[in-house]
mmCIF file of C-alpha atoms and ligand atoms in Angstrom:
data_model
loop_
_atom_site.group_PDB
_atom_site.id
_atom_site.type_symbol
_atom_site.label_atom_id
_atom_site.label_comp_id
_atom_site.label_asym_id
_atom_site.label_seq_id
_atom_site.Cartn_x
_atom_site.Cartn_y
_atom_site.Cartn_z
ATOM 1 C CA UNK A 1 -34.039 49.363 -18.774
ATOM 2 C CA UNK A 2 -31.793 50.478 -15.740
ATOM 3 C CA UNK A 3 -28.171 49.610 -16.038
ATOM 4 C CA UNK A 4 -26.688 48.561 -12.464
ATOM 5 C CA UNK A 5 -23.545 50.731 -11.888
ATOM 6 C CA UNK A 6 -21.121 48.150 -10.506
ATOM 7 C CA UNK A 7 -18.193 51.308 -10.142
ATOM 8 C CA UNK A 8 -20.911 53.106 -8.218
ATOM 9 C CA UNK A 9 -22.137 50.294 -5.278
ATOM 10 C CA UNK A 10 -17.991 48.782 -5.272
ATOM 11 C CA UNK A 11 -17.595 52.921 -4.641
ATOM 12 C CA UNK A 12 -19.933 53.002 -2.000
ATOM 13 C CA UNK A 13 -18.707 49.983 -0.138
ATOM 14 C CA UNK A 14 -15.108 51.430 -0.386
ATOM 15 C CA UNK A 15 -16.341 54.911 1.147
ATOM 16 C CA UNK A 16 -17.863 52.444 3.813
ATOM 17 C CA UNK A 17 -15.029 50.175 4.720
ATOM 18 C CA UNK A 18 -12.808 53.509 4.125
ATOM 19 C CA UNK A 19 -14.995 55.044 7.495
ATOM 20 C CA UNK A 20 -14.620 51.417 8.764
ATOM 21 C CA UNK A 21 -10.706 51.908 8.977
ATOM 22 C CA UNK A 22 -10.617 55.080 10.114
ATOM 23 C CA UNK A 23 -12.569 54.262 13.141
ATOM 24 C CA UNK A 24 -10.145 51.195 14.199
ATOM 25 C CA UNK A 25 -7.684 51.249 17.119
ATOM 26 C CA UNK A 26 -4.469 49.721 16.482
ATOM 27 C CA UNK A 27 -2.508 48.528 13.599
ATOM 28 C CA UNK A 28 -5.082 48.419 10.092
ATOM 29 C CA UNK A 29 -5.861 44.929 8.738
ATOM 30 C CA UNK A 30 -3.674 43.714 6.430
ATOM 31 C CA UNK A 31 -3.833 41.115 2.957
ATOM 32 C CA UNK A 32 -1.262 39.363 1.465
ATOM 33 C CA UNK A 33 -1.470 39.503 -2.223
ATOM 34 C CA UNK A 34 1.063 36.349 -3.574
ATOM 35 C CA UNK A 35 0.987 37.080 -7.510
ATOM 36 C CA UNK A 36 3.293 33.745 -9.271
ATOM 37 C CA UNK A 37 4.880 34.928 -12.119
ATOM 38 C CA UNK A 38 4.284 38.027 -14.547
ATOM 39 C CA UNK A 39 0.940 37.008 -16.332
ATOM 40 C CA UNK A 40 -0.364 40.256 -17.611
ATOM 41 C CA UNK A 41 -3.785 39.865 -16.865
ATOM 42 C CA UNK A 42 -2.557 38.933 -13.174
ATOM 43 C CA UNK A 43 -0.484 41.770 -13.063
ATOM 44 C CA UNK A 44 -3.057 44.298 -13.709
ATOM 45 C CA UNK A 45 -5.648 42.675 -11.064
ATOM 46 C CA UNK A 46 -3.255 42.383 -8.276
ATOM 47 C CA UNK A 47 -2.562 46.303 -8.889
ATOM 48 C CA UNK A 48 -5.860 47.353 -8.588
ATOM 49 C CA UNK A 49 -6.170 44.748 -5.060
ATOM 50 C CA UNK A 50 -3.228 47.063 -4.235
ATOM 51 C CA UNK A 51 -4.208 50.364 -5.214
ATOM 52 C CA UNK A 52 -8.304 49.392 -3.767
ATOM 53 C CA UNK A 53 -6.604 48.216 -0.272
ATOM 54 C CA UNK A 54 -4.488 51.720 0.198
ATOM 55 C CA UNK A 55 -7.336 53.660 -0.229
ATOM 56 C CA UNK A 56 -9.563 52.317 2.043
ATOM 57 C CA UNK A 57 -6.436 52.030 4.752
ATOM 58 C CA UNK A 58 -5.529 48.301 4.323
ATOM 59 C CA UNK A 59 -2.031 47.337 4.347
ATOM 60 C CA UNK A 60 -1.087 45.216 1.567
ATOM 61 C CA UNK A 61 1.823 42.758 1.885
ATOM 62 C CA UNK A 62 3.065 41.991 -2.366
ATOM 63 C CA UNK A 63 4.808 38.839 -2.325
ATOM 64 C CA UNK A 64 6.046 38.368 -6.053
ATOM 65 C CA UNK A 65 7.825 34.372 -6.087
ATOM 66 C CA UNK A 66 9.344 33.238 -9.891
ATOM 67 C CA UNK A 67 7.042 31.531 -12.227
ATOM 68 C CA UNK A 68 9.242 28.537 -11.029
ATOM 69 C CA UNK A 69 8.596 28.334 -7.742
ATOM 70 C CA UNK A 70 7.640 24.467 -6.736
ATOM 71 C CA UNK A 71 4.329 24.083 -5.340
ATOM 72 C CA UNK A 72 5.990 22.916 -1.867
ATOM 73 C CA UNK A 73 7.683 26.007 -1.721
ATOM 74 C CA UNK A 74 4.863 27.931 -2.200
ATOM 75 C CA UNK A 75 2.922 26.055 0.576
ATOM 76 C CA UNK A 76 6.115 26.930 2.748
ATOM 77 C CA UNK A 77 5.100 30.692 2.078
ATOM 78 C CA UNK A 78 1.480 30.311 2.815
ATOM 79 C CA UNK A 79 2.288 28.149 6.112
ATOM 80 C CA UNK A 80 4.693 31.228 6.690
ATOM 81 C CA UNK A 81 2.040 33.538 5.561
ATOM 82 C CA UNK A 82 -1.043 31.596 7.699
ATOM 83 C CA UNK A 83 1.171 31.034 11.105
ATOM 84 C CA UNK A 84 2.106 35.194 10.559
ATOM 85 C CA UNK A 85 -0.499 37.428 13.076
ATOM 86 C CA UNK A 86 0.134 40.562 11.327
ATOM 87 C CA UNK A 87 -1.377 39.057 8.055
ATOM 88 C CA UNK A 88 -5.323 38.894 8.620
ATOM 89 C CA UNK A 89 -6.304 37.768 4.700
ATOM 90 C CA UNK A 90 -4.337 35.704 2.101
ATOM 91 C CA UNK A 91 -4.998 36.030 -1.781
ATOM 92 C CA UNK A 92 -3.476 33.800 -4.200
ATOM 93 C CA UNK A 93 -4.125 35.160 -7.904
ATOM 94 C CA UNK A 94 -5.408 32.894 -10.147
ATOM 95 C CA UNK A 95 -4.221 31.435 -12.551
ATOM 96 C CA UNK A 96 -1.227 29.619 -10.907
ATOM 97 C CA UNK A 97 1.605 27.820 -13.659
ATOM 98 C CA UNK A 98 0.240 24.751 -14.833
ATOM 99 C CA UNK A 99 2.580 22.369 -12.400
ATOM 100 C CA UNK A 100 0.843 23.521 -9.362
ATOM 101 C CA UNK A 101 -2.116 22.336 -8.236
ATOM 102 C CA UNK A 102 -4.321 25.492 -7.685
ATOM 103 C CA UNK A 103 -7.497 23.543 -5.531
ATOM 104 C CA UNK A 104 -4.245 22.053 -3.242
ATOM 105 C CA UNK A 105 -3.032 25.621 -2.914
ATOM 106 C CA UNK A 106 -6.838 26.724 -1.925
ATOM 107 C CA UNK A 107 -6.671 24.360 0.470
ATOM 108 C CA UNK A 108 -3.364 25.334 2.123
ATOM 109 C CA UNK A 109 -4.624 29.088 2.811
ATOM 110 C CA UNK A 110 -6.123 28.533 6.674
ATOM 111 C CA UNK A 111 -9.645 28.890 6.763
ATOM 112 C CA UNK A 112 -9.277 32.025 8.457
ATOM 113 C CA UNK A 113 -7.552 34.040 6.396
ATOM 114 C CA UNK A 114 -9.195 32.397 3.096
ATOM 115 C CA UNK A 115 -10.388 35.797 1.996
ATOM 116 C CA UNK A 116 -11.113 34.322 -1.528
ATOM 117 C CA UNK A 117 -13.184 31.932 0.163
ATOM 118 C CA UNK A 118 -11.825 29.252 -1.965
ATOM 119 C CA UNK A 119 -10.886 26.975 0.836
ATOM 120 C CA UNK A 120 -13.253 23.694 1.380
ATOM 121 C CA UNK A 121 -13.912 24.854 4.832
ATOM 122 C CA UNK A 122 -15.462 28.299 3.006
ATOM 123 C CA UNK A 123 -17.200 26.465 0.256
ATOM 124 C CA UNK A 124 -18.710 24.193 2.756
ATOM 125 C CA UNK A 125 -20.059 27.276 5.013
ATOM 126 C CA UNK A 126 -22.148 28.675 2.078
ATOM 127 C CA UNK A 127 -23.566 25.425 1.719
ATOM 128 C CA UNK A 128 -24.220 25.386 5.650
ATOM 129 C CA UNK A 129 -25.534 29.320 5.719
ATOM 130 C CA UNK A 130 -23.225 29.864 8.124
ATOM 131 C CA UNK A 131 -22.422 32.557 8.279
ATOM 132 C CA UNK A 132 -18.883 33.007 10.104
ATOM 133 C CA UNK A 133 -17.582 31.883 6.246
ATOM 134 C CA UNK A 134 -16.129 33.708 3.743
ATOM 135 C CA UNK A 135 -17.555 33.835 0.596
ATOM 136 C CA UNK A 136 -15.813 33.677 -2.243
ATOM 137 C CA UNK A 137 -15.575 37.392 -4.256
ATOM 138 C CA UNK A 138 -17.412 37.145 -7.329
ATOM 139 C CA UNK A 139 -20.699 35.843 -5.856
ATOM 140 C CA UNK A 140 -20.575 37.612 -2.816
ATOM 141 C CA UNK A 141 -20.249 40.380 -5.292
ATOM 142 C CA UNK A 142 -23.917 39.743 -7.120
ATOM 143 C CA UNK A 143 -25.482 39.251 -4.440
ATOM 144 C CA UNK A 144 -24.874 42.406 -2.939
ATOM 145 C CA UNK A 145 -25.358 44.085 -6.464
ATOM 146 C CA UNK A 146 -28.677 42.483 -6.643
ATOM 147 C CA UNK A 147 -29.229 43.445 -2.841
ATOM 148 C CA UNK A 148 -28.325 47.474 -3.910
ATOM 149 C CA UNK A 149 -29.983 47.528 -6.991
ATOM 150 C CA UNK A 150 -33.346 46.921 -4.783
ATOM 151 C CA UNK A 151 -33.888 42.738 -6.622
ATOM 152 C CA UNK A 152 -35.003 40.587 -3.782
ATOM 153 C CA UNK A 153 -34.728 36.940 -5.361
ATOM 154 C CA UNK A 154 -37.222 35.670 -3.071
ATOM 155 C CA UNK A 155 -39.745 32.483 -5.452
ATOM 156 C CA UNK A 156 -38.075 34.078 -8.317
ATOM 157 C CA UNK A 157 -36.375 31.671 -10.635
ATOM 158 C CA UNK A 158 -32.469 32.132 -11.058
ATOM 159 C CA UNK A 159 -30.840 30.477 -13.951
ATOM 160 C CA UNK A 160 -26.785 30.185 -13.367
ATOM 161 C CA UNK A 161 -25.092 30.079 -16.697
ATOM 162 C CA UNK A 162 -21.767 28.047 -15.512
ATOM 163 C CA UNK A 163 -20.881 25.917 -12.708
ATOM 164 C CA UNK A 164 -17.287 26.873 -11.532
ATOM 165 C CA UNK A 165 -16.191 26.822 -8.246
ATOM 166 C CA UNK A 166 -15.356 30.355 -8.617
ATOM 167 C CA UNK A 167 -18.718 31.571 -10.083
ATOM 168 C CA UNK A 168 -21.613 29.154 -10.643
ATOM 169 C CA UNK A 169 -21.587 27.069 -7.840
ATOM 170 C CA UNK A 170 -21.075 29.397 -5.250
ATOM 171 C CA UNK A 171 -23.432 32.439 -6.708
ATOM 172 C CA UNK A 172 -26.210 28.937 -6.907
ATOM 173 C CA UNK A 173 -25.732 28.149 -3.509
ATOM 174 C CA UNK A 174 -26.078 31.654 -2.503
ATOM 175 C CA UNK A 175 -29.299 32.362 -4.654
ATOM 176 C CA UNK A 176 -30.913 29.144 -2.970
ATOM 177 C CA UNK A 177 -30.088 29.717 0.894
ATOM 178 C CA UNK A 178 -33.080 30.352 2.965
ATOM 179 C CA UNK A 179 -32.105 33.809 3.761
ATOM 180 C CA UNK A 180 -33.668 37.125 3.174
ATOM 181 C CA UNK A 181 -32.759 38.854 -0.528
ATOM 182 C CA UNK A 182 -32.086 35.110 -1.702
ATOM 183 C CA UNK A 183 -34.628 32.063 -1.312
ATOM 184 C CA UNK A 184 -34.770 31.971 -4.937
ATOM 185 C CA UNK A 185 -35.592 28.480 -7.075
ATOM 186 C CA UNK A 186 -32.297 28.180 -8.864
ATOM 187 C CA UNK A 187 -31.229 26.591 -12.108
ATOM 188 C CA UNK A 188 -27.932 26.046 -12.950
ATOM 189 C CA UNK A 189 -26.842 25.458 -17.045
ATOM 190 C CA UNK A 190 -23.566 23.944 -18.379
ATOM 191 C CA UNK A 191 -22.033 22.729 -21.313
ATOM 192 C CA UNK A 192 -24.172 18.962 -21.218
ATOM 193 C CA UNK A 193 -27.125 21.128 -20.803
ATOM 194 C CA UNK A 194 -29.866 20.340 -23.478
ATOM 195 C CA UNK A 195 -32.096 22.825 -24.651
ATOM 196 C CA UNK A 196 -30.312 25.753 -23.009
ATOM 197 C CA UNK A 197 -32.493 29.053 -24.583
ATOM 198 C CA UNK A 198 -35.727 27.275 -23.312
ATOM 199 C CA UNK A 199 -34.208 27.011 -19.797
ATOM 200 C CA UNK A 200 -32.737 30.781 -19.579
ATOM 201 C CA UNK A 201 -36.334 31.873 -21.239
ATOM 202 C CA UNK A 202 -37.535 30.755 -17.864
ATOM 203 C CA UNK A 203 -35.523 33.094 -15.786
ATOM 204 C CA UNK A 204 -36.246 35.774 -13.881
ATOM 205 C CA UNK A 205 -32.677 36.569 -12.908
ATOM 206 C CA UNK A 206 -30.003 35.484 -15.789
ATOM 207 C CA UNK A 207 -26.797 35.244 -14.450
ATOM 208 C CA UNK A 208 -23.682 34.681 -17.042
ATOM 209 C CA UNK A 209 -20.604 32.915 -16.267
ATOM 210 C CA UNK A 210 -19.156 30.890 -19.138
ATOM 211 C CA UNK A 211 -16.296 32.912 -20.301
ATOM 212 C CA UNK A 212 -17.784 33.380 -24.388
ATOM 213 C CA UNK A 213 -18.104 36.620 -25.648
ATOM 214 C CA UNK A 214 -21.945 37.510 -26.351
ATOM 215 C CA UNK A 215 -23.130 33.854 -25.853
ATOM 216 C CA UNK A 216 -26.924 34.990 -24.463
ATOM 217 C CA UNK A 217 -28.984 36.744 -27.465
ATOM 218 C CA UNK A 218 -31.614 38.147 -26.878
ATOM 219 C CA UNK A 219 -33.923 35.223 -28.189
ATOM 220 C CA UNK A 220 -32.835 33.947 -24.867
ATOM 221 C CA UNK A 221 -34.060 36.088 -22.499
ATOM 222 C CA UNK A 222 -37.718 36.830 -20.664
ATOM 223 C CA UNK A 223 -38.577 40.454 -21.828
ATOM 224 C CA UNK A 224 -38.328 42.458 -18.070
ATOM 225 C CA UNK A 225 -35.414 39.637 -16.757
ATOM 226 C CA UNK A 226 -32.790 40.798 -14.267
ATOM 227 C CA UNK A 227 -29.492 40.129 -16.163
ATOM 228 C CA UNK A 228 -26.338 39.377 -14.628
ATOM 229 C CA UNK A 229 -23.365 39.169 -17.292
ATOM 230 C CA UNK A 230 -19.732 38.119 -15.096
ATOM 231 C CA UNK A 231 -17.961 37.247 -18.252
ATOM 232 C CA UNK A 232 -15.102 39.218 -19.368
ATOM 233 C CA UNK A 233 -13.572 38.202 -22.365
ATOM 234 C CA UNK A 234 -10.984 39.759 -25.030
ATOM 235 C CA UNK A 235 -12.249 39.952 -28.576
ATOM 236 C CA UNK A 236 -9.910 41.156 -31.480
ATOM 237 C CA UNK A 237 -10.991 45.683 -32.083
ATOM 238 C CA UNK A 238 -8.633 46.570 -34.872
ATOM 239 C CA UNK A 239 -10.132 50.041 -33.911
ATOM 240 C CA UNK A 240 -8.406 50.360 -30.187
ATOM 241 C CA UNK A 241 -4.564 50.941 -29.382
ATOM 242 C CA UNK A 242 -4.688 47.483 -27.799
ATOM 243 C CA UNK A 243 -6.243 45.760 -30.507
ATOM 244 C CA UNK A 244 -9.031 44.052 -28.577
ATOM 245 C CA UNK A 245 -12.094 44.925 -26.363
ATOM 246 C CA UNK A 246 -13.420 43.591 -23.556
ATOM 247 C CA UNK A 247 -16.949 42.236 -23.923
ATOM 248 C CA UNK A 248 -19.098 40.212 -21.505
ATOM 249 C CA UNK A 249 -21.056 36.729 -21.912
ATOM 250 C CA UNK A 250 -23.913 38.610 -22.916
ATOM 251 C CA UNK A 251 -25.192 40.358 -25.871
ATOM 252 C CA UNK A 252 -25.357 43.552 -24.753
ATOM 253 C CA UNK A 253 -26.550 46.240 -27.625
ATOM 254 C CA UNK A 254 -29.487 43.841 -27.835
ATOM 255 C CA UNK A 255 -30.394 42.178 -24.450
ATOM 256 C CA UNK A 256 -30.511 45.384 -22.943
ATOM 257 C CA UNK A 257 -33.314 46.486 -25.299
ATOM 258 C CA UNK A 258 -35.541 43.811 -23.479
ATOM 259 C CA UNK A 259 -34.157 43.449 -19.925
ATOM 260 C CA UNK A 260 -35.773 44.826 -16.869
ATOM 261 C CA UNK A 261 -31.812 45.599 -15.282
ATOM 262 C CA UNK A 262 -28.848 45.027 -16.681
ATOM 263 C CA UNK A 263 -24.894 45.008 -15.682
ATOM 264 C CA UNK A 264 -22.471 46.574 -18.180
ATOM 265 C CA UNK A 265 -19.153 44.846 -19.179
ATOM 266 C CA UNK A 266 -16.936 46.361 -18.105
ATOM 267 C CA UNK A 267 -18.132 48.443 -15.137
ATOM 268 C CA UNK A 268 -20.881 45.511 -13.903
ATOM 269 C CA UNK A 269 -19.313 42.559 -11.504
ATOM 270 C CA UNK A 270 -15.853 43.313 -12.332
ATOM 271 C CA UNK A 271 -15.349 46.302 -9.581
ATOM 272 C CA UNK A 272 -17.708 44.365 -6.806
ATOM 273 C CA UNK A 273 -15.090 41.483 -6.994
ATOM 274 C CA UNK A 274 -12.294 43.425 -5.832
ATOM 275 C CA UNK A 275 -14.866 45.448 -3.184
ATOM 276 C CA UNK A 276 -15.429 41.993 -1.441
ATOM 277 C CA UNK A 277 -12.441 41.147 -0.862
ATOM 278 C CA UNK A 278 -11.815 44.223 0.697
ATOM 279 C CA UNK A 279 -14.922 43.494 2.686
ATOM 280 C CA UNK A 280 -13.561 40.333 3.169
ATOM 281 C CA UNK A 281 -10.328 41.277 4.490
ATOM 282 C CA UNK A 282 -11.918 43.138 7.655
ATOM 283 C CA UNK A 283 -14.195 40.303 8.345
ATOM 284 C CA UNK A 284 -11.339 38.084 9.038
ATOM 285 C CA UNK A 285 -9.255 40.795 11.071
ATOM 286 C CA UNK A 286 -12.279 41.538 12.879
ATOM 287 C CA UNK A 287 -13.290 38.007 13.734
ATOM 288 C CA UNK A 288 -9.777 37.029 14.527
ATOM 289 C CA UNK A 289 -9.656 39.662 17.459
ATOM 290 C CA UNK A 290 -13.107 38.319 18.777
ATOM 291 C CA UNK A 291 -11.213 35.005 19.058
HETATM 292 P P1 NDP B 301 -14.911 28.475 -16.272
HETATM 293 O O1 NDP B 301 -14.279 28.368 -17.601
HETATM 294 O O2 NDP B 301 -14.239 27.911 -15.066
HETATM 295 O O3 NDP B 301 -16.363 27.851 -16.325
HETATM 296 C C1 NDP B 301 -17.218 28.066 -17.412
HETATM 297 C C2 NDP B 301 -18.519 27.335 -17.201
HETATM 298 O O4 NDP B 301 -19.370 27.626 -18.322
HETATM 299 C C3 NDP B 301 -18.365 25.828 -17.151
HETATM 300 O O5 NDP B 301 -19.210 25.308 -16.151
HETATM 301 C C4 NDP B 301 -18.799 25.363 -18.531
HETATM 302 O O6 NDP B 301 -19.434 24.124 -18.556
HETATM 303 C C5 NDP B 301 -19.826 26.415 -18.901
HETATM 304 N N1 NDP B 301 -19.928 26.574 -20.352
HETATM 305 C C6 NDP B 301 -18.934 26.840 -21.224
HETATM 306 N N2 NDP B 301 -19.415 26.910 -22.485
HETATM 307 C C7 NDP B 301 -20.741 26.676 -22.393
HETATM 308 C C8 NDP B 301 -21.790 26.602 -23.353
HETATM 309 N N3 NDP B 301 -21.558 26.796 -24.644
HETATM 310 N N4 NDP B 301 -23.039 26.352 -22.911
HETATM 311 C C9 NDP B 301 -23.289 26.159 -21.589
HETATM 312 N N5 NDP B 301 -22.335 26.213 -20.651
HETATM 313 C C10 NDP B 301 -21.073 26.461 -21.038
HETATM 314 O O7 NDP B 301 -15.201 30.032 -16.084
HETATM 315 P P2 NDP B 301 -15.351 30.962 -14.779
HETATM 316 O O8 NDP B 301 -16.595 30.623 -14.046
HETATM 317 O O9 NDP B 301 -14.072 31.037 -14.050
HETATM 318 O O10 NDP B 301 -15.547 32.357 -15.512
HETATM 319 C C11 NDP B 301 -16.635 32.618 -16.377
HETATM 320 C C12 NDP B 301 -16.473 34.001 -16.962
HETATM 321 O O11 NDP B 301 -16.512 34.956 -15.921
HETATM 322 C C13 NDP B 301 -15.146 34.251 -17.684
HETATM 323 O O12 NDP B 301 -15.379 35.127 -18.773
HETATM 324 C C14 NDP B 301 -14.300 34.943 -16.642
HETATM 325 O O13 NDP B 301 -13.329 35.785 -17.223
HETATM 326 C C15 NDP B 301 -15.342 35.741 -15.925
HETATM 327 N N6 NDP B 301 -14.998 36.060 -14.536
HETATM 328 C C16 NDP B 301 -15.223 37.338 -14.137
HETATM 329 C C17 NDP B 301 -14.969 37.716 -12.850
HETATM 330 C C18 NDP B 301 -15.269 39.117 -12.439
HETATM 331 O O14 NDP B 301 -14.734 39.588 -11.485
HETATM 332 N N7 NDP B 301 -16.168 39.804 -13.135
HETATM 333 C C19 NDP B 301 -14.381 36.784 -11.871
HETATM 334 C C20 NDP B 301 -14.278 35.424 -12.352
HETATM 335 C C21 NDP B 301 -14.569 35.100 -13.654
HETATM 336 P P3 NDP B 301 -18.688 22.737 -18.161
HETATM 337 O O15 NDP B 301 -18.599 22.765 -16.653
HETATM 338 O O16 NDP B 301 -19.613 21.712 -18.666
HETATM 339 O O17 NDP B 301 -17.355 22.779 -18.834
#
């Protein structure tokens, strides 16, 4: 079994985008990171956006509105935020408060800038292969882990575990487009699905997105699959300070006994996500100066 070192490749494409920067004329490209409210887990992923985006040589604009904000006035910061030329990407951390309509706030971000690639016009670009798009973090994310890690997907048969907008969907429609490293035959599972350990038997490539801790056993997995775990869930460790652990969607301790590769949790996808948007952020202020 080889485990695939997400902190190594999200590393590498740092160092790369790092020598990216460095070779720029002019001011450096710059994200705004809007964070509502003080949710912990928000807190802590907006600080690493922060901390990733210095050292590479971004600048990164913190806006930090009350938990009350009104979802107008938060479209009157991203119209702000969309009409401003010194801002090249716009991230809105998930999860907003529950009186705002997150896909409406998606939609506000310009097309542009949408370096979440959450925006219709994005979503609709993967589903286009075209390429000018952005594609939203996460799946971008696999896909170049798989593309590192030396699995070309090509007539292999990808199983999705989810179907988010965030995840499933997108990392499907990626896996399927007639491109080189994809052109896969791609399944995608959900909660209606019957018979779910006969489907992910089938795949070659097992990729994880359901958000519950250790859900795929090793009963339901092809000895010699690629396995992709996203999940990252809390469960209760009386053993650590914190009194939990993160764990994935997979069953680690024993899938990994069977699979050909494998990403840890943590240290797998988590790391890549943050990469891409880093990634993400210079495609926009690049293709907004070809303009
Ligand atoms: P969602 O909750 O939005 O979606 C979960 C999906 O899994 C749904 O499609 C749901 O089906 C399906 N599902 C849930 N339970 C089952 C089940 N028992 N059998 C089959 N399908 C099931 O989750 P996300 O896609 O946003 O996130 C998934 C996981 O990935 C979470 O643990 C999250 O924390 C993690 N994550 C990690 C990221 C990273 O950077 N590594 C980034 C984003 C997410 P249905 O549609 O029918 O309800």
């Amino acid at each position: 079994m080889e485990l695939i070192d997400g902190n190594q490749i999200a590393a590498a494409i740092v160092a790369e985008l790092k020598a990216e920067v460095a070779a720029l004329a002019g001011r450096p490209p710059c994200i705004a990171l809007v964070r509502v409210g003080n949710d912990p887990a928000s807190m802590s992923y907006v600080k690493k956006k922060e901390m990733t985006a210095k050292e590479i040589g971004l600048t990164s604009r913190v806006i930090l509105p009350p938990v009350t904000i009104t979802q107008d006035e938060l479209f009157a910061l991203l119209d702000e935020l969309n009409a401003d030329p010194t801002v090249d990407g716009i991230l809105v951390q998930s999860p907003l408060p529950k009186h705002i309509d997150e896909v409406a706030v998606f939609r506000r971000v310009s097309p542009d800038k949408d370096v979440d690639g959450f925006n219709t016009v994005n979503l609709g670009k993967v589903a286009q292969e075209d390429a000018t798009g952005f594609v939203a973090c996460t799946p971008a994310g696999i896909m170049e882990l798989l593309a590192r890690s030396g699995v070309n997907l090509k007539g292999k048969h990808v199983v999705v575990l989810g179907r988010s907008l965030i995840v499933g969907k997108p990392i499907a429609l990626l896996a399927v487009q007639k491109q080189p490293g994809a052109n896969a035959t791609v399944t995608i599972c959900h909660s209606a699905t019957a018979d779910l350990p006969s489907i992910t038997r089938q795949a070659d490539v097992l990729i994880a997105a359901i958000g519950r801790a250790e859900f795929v056993t090793a009963d339901m997995v092809k000895p010699g699959a690629v396995v992709i775990d996203v999940g990252i869930n809390r469960v209760a460790d009386p053993t650590k300070k914190s009194g939990y652990r993160l764990t994935g969607d997979v069953h680690f301790p024993t899938v990994s006994m069977l699979a050909s590769k494998i990403t840890p949790v943590p240290g797998g996808v988590g790391p890549m996500t943050v990469a891409m948007l880093m990634k993400n952020t210079m495609k926009a202020y690049r293709q907004a100066r070809a303009h």
